[in-house]
């Protein structure tokens, strides 16, 4: 999911900032973003159920309390964003009157076309992915810090891998 989400942020930035409005493959690229985004939305629910059943191991006791709180808050915010980012994209498409195409098949619409809501969801899907990018950067910086600039028992990256 990490690879998928980082790829989707890159693809989203490419689509909205660099891709020409006349590009012949514009629709295919948008549909690829929507398909992979819908996949991420489905996957996060499986991930949350899985986490509820199996729990995740406690963080190492050697970590200072403040770092434990920092890590857990970042993980919590990442879970919220893993739902809010693709959901805002889905609702944006539906409220503009477009279906969400999933690798060639249209998924059911969650809401009817609605101009006011379309602006709101567009705004949300413009801001939230960048908030997510910021939290991901902090999250990766944390993993790198514990790997290279910390005691061996704080190497959470090894646990995750
Ligand atoms: C984890 C999943 C997703 C991530 C990380 C993501 C990320 C992004 C980013 C970074 C942008 C560019 C924002 C901007 O600068 O304006 C974007 C645009 C867009 N996304 Fe997503 N997205 C995700 C899921 C979805 C889904 C599920 C849909 C629809 C079903 C969707 C539809 C769109 C559309 C249509 C745009 C272009 C908006 C425009 O042209 O202004 N995205 N996305
Ligand atoms: C290449 C980039 C990434 C690295 C190196 C990385 C590293 C890690 C590490 C080391 C942990 C484990 C902490 C522990 O031992 O408990 C972790 C957990 C986590 N990561 Fe990442 N991560 C990356 C990308 C992402 C992305 C893109 C997301 C989502 C947007 C994400 C979401 C999470 C979440 C939610 C957890 C907590 C899992 C749980 O215990 O429920 N990570 N990550």
GROMACS .gro file of C-alpha atoms and ligand atoms in nm:
model
  247
    1UNK     CA    1   0.000   0.000   0.000
    2UNK     CA    2   0.294   0.232   0.071
    3UNK     CA    3   0.421   0.189  -0.286
    4UNK     CA    4   0.068   0.225  -0.428
    5UNK     CA    5  -0.006   0.543  -0.233
    6UNK     CA    6   0.328   0.708  -0.312
    7UNK     CA    7   0.276   0.621  -0.682
    8UNK     CA    8  -0.079   0.766  -0.673
    9UNK     CA    9   0.044   1.095  -0.525
   10UNK     CA   10   0.303   1.118  -0.806
   11UNK     CA   11   0.045   1.029  -1.073
   12UNK     CA   12  -0.207   1.277  -0.929
   13UNK     CA   13   0.049   1.560  -0.937
   14UNK     CA   14   0.146   1.466  -1.293
   15UNK     CA   15  -0.222   1.461  -1.405
   16UNK     CA   16  -0.322   1.787  -1.251
   17UNK     CA   17  -0.003   1.993  -1.305
   18UNK     CA   18   0.182   1.861  -1.611
   19UNK     CA   19  -0.050   1.657  -1.835
   20UNK     CA   20  -0.176   1.857  -2.134
   21UNK     CA   21  -0.555   1.898  -2.162
   22UNK     CA   22  -0.522   1.778  -2.525
   23UNK     CA   23  -0.313   1.468  -2.447
   24UNK     CA   24  -0.473   1.176  -2.637
   25UNK     CA   25  -0.419   0.937  -2.342
   26UNK     CA   26  -0.559   1.179  -2.081
   27UNK     CA   27  -0.871   0.970  -2.013
   28UNK     CA   28  -0.664   0.649  -1.977
   29UNK     CA   29  -0.434   0.816  -1.726
   30UNK     CA   30  -0.728   0.952  -1.525
   31UNK     CA   31  -0.890   0.607  -1.531
   32UNK     CA   32  -0.565   0.443  -1.414
   33UNK     CA   33  -0.551   0.690  -1.122
   34UNK     CA   34  -0.915   0.619  -1.036
   35UNK     CA   35  -0.874   0.239  -1.064
   36UNK     CA   36  -0.565   0.229  -0.845
   37UNK     CA   37  -0.721   0.482  -0.605
   38UNK     CA   38  -1.036   0.268  -0.570
   39UNK     CA   39  -0.809  -0.033  -0.511
   40UNK     CA   40  -0.634   0.159  -0.230
   41UNK     CA   41  -0.973   0.245  -0.077
   42UNK     CA   42  -1.076  -0.124  -0.075
   43UNK     CA   43  -0.735  -0.235   0.054
   44UNK     CA   44  -0.737   0.001   0.352
   45UNK     CA   45  -1.057  -0.158   0.487
   46UNK     CA   46  -0.904  -0.506   0.456
   47UNK     CA   47  -0.598  -0.365   0.630
   48UNK     CA   48  -0.801  -0.218   0.916
   49UNK     CA   49  -0.998  -0.543   0.967
   50UNK     CA   50  -0.671  -0.737   0.960
   51UNK     CA   51  -0.521  -0.503   1.217
   52UNK     CA   52  -0.829  -0.540   1.439
   53UNK     CA   53  -0.797  -0.918   1.432
   54UNK     CA   54  -0.421  -0.962   1.464
   55UNK     CA   55  -0.324  -0.639   1.645
   56UNK     CA   56   0.018  -0.490   1.579
   57UNK     CA   57   0.313  -0.563   1.807
   58UNK     CA   58   0.382  -0.312   2.086
   59UNK     CA   59   0.654  -0.059   2.005
   60UNK     CA   60   0.993  -0.139   2.166
   61UNK     CA   61   1.007  -0.038   2.535
   62UNK     CA   62   1.339   0.131   2.473
   63UNK     CA   63   1.162   0.407   2.272
   64UNK     CA   64   1.109   0.729   2.470
   65UNK     CA   65   0.740   0.792   2.551
   66UNK     CA   66   0.723   1.107   2.339
   67UNK     CA   67   0.847   0.916   2.032
   68UNK     CA   68   0.590   0.642   2.092
   69UNK     CA   69   0.314   0.904   2.105
   70UNK     CA   70   0.454   1.071   1.791
   71UNK     CA   71   0.471   0.742   1.599
   72UNK     CA   72   0.123   0.628   1.707
   73UNK     CA   73  -0.035   0.966   1.624
   74UNK     CA   74   0.126   0.961   1.279
   75UNK     CA   75  -0.002   0.607   1.216
   76UNK     CA   76  -0.353   0.709   1.328
   77UNK     CA   77  -0.354   1.014   1.099
   78UNK     CA   78  -0.223   0.799   0.812
   79UNK     CA   79  -0.514   0.554   0.857
   80UNK     CA   80  -0.764   0.845   0.850
   81UNK     CA   81  -0.599   0.985   0.536
   82UNK     CA   82  -0.584   0.642   0.369
   83UNK     CA   83  -0.967   0.655   0.383
   84UNK     CA   84  -1.028   1.029   0.337
   85UNK     CA   85  -0.798   1.079   0.035
   86UNK     CA   86  -0.942   0.808  -0.197
   87UNK     CA   87  -1.297   0.867  -0.066
   88UNK     CA   88  -1.276   1.239  -0.150
   89UNK     CA   89  -1.153   1.142  -0.500
   90UNK     CA   90  -1.439   0.897  -0.547
   91UNK     CA   91  -1.702   1.145  -0.424
   92UNK     CA   92  -1.547   1.421  -0.636
   93UNK     CA   93  -1.585   1.212  -0.953
   94UNK     CA   94  -1.945   1.109  -0.870
   95UNK     CA   95  -2.054   1.460  -0.773
   96UNK     CA   96  -1.918   1.595  -1.105
   97UNK     CA   97  -2.136   1.330  -1.275
   98UNK     CA   98  -1.853   1.094  -1.372
   99UNK     CA   99  -1.854   0.725  -1.281
  100UNK     CA  100  -1.548   0.569  -1.117
  101UNK     CA  101  -1.394   0.333  -1.366
  102UNK     CA  102  -1.222   0.030  -1.215
  103UNK     CA  103  -1.001  -0.132  -1.482
  104UNK     CA  104  -1.274  -0.110  -1.746
  105UNK     CA  105  -1.582  -0.159  -1.524
  106UNK     CA  106  -1.786   0.125  -1.375
  107UNK     CA  107  -1.822   0.104  -0.997
  108UNK     CA  108  -2.157   0.206  -0.840
  109UNK     CA  109  -2.202   0.580  -0.775
  110UNK     CA  110  -2.194   0.674  -0.406
  111UNK     CA  111  -2.377   1.006  -0.464
  112UNK     CA  112  -2.581   1.189  -0.731
  113UNK     CA  113  -2.425   1.474  -0.935
  114UNK     CA  114  -2.420   1.790  -0.721
  115UNK     CA  115  -2.237   2.108  -0.820
  116UNK     CA  116  -2.183   2.247  -0.469
  117UNK     CA  117  -2.048   1.917  -0.336
  118UNK     CA  118  -1.828   1.870  -0.642
  119UNK     CA  119  -1.636   2.190  -0.553
  120UNK     CA  120  -1.604   2.082  -0.190
  121UNK     CA  121  -1.470   1.734  -0.277
  122UNK     CA  122  -1.241   1.879  -0.544
  123UNK     CA  123  -1.098   2.117  -0.287
  124UNK     CA  124  -1.057   1.831  -0.036
  125UNK     CA  125  -0.890   1.606  -0.294
  126UNK     CA  126  -0.656   1.895  -0.379
  127UNK     CA  127  -0.548   1.957  -0.019
  128UNK     CA  128  -0.560   1.620   0.161
  129UNK     CA  129  -0.308   1.433  -0.062
  130UNK     CA  130  -0.047   1.703   0.021
  131UNK     CA  131  -0.125   1.678   0.393
  132UNK     CA  132  -0.075   1.303   0.349
  133UNK     CA  133   0.255   1.360   0.169
  134UNK     CA  134   0.374   1.574   0.462
  135UNK     CA  135   0.280   1.310   0.721
  136UNK     CA  136   0.442   1.037   0.505
  137UNK     CA  137   0.763   1.243   0.492
  138UNK     CA  138   0.767   1.272   0.874
  139UNK     CA  139   0.682   0.901   0.905
  140UNK     CA  140   0.971   0.800   0.674
  141UNK     CA  141   1.206   1.042   0.854
  142UNK     CA  142   1.113   0.865   1.180
  143UNK     CA  143   1.189   0.521   1.033
  144UNK     CA  144   1.524   0.646   0.896
  145UNK     CA  145   1.613   0.806   1.231
  146UNK     CA  146   1.545   0.485   1.424
  147UNK     CA  147   1.737   0.283   1.166
  148UNK     CA  148   2.053   0.492   1.136
  149UNK     CA  149   2.071   0.734   1.428
  150UNK     CA  150   1.941   0.530   1.719
  151UNK     CA  151   2.002   0.223   1.940
  152UNK     CA  152   1.979  -0.113   1.760
  153UNK     CA  153   1.666  -0.215   1.959
  154UNK     CA  154   1.480   0.091   1.825
  155UNK     CA  155   1.516  -0.026   1.463
  156UNK     CA  156   1.142  -0.043   1.385
  157UNK     CA  157   1.212  -0.070   1.010
  158UNK     CA  158   1.342  -0.424   1.055
  159UNK     CA  159   1.018  -0.517   1.239
  160UNK     CA  160   0.802  -0.366   0.965
  161UNK     CA  161   0.993  -0.540   0.683
  162LIG     C1  162  -0.488   0.688  -0.195
  162LIG     C2  163  -0.549   0.725  -0.304
  162LIG     C3  164  -0.528   0.852  -0.380
  162LIG     C4  165  -0.424   0.941  -0.377
  162LIG     C5  166  -0.297   0.934  -0.290
  162LIG     C6  167  -0.455   1.047  -0.472
  162LIG     C7  168  -0.374   1.158  -0.497
  162LIG     C8  169  -0.403   1.260  -0.584
  162LIG     C9  170  -0.324   1.380  -0.604
  162LIG    C10  171  -0.192   1.415  -0.535
  162LIG    C11  172  -0.386   1.455  -0.697
  162LIG    C12  173  -0.343   1.594  -0.750
  162LIG    C13  174  -0.407   1.701  -0.664
  162LIG    C14  175  -0.385   1.842  -0.720
  162LIG     O1  176  -0.271   1.890  -0.715
  162LIG     O2  177  -0.482   1.900  -0.769
  162LIG    C15  178  -0.505   1.384  -0.740
  162LIG    C16  179  -0.593   1.428  -0.837
  162LIG    C17  180  -0.704   1.358  -0.879
  162LIG     N1  181  -0.754   1.241  -0.823
  162LIG    FE1  182  -0.665   1.132  -0.677
  162LIG     N2  183  -0.576   1.021  -0.531
  162LIG    C18  184  -0.624   0.903  -0.478
  162LIG    C19  185  -0.745   0.842  -0.509
  162LIG    C20  186  -0.835   0.886  -0.605
  162LIG    C21  187  -0.961   0.821  -0.636
  162LIG    C22  188  -1.017   0.696  -0.569
  162LIG    C23  189  -1.019   0.897  -0.736
  162LIG    C24  190  -1.150   0.877  -0.808
  162LIG    C25  191  -1.214   0.768  -0.810
  162LIG    C26  192  -0.929   1.005  -0.768
  162LIG    C27  193  -0.951   1.101  -0.864
  162LIG    C28  194  -0.869   1.207  -0.892
  162LIG    C29  195  -0.893   1.303  -0.998
  162LIG    C30  196  -1.010   1.298  -1.098
  162LIG    C31  197  -0.789   1.397  -0.989
  162LIG    C32  198  -0.765   1.517  -1.081
  162LIG    C33  199  -0.832   1.640  -1.034
  162LIG    C34  200  -0.797   1.756  -1.127
  162LIG     O3  201  -0.766   1.732  -1.246
  162LIG     O4  202  -0.802   1.867  -1.078
  162LIG     N3  203  -0.818   0.996  -0.684
  162LIG     N4  204  -0.514   1.266  -0.668
  163LIG     C1  205   0.888   0.376   0.200
  163LIG     C2  206   0.818   0.439   0.288
  163LIG     C3  207   0.781   0.388   0.425
  163LIG     C4  208   0.860   0.337   0.524
  163LIG     C5  209   1.011   0.317   0.522
  163LIG     C6  210   0.772   0.305   0.637
  163LIG     C7  211   0.813   0.252   0.758
  163LIG     C8  212   0.731   0.207   0.858
  163LIG     C9  213   0.773   0.141   0.979
  163LIG    C10  214   0.918   0.112   1.015
  163LIG    C11  215   0.662   0.111   1.052
  163LIG    C12  216   0.658   0.026   1.178
  163LIG    C13  217   0.650   0.092   1.307
  163LIG    C14  218   0.645  -0.020   1.410
  163LIG     O1  219   0.745  -0.091   1.425
  163LIG     O2  220   0.539  -0.037   1.472
  163LIG    C15  221   0.549   0.161   0.980
  163LIG    C16  222   0.416   0.149   1.020
  163LIG    C17  223   0.311   0.210   0.955
  163LIG     N1  224   0.314   0.275   0.832
  163LIG    FE1  225   0.478   0.306   0.722
  163LIG     N2  226   0.644   0.339   0.605
  163LIG    C18  227   0.644   0.389   0.476
  163LIG    C19  228   0.537   0.436   0.405
  163LIG    C20  229   0.408   0.444   0.453
  163LIG    C21  230   0.296   0.501   0.382
  163LIG    C22  231   0.301   0.562   0.242
  163LIG    C23  232   0.188   0.487   0.463
  163LIG    C24  233   0.045   0.528   0.439
  163LIG    C25  234   0.008   0.635   0.384
  163LIG    C26  235   0.231   0.422   0.585
  163LIG    C27  236   0.150   0.391   0.692
  163LIG    C28  237   0.188   0.322   0.804
  163LIG    C29  238   0.099   0.285   0.912
  163LIG    C30  239  -0.050   0.317   0.921
  163LIG    C31  240   0.175   0.214   1.006
  163LIG    C32  241   0.127   0.154   1.138
  163LIG    C33  242   0.090   0.009   1.125
  163LIG    C34  243   0.019  -0.037   1.251
  163LIG     O3  244   0.086  -0.070   1.347
  163LIG     O4  245  -0.104  -0.036   1.248
  163LIG     N3  246   0.365   0.397   0.576
  163LIG     N4  247   0.592   0.220   0.861
   0.00000   0.00000   0.00000
